[in-house]
mmCIF file of C-alpha atoms in Angstrom:
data_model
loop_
_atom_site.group_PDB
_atom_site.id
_atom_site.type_symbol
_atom_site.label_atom_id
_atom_site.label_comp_id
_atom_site.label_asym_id
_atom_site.label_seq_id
_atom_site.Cartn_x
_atom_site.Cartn_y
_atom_site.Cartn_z
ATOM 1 C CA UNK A 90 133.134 156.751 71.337
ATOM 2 C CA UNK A 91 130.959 156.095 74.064
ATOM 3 C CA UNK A 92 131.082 152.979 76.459
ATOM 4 C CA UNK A 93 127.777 151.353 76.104
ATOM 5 C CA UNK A 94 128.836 148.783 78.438
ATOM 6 C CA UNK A 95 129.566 151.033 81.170
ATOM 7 C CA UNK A 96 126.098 152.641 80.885
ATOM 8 C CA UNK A 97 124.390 149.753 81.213
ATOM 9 C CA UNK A 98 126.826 148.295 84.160
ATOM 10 C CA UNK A 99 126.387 152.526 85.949
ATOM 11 C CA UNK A 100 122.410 151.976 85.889
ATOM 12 C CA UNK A 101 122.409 148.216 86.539
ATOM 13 C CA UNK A 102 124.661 148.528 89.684
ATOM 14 C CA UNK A 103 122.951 151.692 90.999
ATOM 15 C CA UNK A 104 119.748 150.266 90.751
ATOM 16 C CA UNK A 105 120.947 146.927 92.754
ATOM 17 C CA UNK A 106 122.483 149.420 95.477
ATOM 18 C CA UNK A 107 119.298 151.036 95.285
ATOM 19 C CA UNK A 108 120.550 154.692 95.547
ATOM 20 C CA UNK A 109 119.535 157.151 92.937
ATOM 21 C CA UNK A 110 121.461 159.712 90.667
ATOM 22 C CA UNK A 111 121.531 162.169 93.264
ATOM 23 C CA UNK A 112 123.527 160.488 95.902
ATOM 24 C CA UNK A 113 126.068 159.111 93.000
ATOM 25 C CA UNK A 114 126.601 162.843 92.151
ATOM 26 C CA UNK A 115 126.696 164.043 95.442
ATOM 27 C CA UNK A 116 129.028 160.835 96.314
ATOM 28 C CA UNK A 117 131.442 162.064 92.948
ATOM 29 C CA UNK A 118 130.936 165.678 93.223
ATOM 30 C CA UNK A 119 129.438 165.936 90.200
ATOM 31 C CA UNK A 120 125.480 167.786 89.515
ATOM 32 C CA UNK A 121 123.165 165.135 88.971
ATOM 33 C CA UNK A 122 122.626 166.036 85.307
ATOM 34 C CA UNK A 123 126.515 164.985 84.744
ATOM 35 C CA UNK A 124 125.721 161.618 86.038
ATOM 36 C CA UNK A 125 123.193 161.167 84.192
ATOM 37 C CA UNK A 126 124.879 161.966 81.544
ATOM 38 C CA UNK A 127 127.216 158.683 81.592
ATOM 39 C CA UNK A 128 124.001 156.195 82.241
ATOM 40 C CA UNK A 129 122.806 157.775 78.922
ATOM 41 C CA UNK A 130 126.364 157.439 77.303
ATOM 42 C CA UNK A 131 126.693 161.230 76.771
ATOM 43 C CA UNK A 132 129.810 161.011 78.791
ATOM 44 C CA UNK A 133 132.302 159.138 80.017
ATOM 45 C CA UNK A 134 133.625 159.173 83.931
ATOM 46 C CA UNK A 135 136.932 160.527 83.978
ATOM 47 C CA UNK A 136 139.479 157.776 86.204
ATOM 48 C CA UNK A 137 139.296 158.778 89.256
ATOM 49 C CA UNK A 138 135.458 158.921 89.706
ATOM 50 C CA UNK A 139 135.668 155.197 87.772
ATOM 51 C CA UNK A 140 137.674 154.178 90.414
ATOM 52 C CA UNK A 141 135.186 156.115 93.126
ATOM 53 C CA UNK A 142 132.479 153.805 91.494
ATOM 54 C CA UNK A 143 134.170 150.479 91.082
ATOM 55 C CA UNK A 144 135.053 150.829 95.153
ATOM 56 C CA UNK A 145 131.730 151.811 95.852
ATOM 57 C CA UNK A 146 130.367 148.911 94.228
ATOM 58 C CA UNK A 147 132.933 146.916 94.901
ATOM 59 C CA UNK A 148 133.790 145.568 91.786
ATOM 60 C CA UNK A 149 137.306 146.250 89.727
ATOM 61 C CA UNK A 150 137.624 148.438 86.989
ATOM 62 C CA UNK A 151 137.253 145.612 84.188
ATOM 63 C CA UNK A 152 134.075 144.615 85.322
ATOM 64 C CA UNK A 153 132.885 148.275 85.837
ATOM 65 C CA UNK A 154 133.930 149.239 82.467
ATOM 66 C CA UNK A 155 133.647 145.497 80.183
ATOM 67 C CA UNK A 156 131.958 143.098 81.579
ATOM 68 C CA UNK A 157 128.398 142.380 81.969
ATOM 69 C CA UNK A 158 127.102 143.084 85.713
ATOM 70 C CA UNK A 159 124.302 140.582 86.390
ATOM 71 C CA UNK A 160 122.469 140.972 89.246
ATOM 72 C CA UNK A 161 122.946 137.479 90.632
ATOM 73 C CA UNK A 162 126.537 137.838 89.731
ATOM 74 C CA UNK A 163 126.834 140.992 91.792
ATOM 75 C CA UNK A 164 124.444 140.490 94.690
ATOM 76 C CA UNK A 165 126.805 138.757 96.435
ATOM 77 C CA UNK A 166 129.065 141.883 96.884
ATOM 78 C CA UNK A 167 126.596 143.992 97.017
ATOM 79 C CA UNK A 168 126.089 146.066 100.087
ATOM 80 C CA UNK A 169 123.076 146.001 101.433
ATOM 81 C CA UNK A 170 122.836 148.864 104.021
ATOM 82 C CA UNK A 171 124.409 152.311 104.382
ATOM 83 C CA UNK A 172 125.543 154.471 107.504
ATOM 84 C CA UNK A 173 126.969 157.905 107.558
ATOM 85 C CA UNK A 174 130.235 158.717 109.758
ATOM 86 C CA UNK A 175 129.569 161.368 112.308
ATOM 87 C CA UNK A 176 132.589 162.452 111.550
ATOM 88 C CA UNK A 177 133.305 163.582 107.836
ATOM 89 C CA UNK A 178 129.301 163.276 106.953
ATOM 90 C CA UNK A 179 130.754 160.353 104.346
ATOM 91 C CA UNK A 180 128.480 157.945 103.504
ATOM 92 C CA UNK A 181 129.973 153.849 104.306
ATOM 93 C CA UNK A 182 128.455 150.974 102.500
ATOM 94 C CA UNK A 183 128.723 148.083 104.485
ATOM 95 C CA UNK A 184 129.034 144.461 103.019
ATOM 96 C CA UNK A 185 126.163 141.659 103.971
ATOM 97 C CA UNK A 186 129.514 140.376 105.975
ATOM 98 C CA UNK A 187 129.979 143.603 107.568
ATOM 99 C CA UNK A 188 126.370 144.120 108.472
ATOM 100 C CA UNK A 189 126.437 140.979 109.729
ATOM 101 C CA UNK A 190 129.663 141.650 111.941
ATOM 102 C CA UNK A 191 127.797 144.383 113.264
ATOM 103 C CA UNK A 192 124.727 143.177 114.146
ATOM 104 C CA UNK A 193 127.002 140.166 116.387
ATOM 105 C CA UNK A 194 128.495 143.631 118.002
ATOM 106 C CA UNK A 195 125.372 144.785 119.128
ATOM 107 C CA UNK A 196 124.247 141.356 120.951
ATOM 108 C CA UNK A 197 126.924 141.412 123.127
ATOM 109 C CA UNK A 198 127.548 142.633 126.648
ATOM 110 C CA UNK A 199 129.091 145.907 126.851
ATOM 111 C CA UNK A 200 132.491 144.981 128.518
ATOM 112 C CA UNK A 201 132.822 142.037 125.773
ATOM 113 C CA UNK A 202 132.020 145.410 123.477
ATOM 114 C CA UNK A 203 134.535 147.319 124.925
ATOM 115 C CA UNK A 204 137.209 144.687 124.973
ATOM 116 C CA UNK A 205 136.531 144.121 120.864
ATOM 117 C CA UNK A 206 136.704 147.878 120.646
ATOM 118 C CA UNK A 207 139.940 148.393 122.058
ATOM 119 C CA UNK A 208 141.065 145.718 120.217
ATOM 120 C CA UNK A 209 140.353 147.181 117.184
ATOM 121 C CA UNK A 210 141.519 150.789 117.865
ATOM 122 C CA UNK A 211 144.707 149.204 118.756
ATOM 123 C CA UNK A 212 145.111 147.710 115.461
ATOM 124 C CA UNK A 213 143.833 150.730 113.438
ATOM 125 C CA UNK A 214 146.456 153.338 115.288
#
């Protein structure tokens, strides 16, 4: 029995993120026409591209699957730009707070830069 729910939640969410079917697909590794397929309730996602999803949208699985994904609801984890790592092509979605982070980044000096940046790689290794 198909998830009507989930449908509506795939399209309503995609829509927000403003990315189209073809970058879902390409993002699950799936042909576009499969995709489509669950926003028209044809199919269901097996797990592990639900859970693909729900991180991409940052939601959980619940909401993803049950609930009803308002947009007002969901704006507020909704990320609002995308950048592509040079190093596995991947595609990041980055949070308002994250953009925001970023931007702060850029502002400053380059030693203050560098000093952040070694931070971090120390805490990453």
């Amino acid at each position: 029995m198909p998830n009507i729910q989930l449908s509506k939640n795939l399209r309503t969410l995609r829509k927000m993120h403003h990315l189209t079917q073809t970058h879902l697909s390409a993002a699950l590794n799936i042909s576009r026409q499969a995709y489509s397929n669950y926003e028209n309730s044809k199919r269901t996602p097996d797990l592990d591209s639900l859970i693909r999803l729900s991180r991409l949208y940052h939601v959980t699985l619940d909401q993803l699957v049950s609930s009803s994904i308002c947009s007002k609801d969901a704006q507020a984890s909704t990320p609002r730009h995308s950048a592509v790592n040079p190093d596995t092509r991947e595609t990041l979605y980055l949070t308002e707070e994250e953009t925001r982070l970023v931007m702060k980044y850029r502002d400053l000096p380059s030693d203050s830069q560098r000093i952040i940046t070694g931070f971090l790689e120390s805490q990453t290794k």
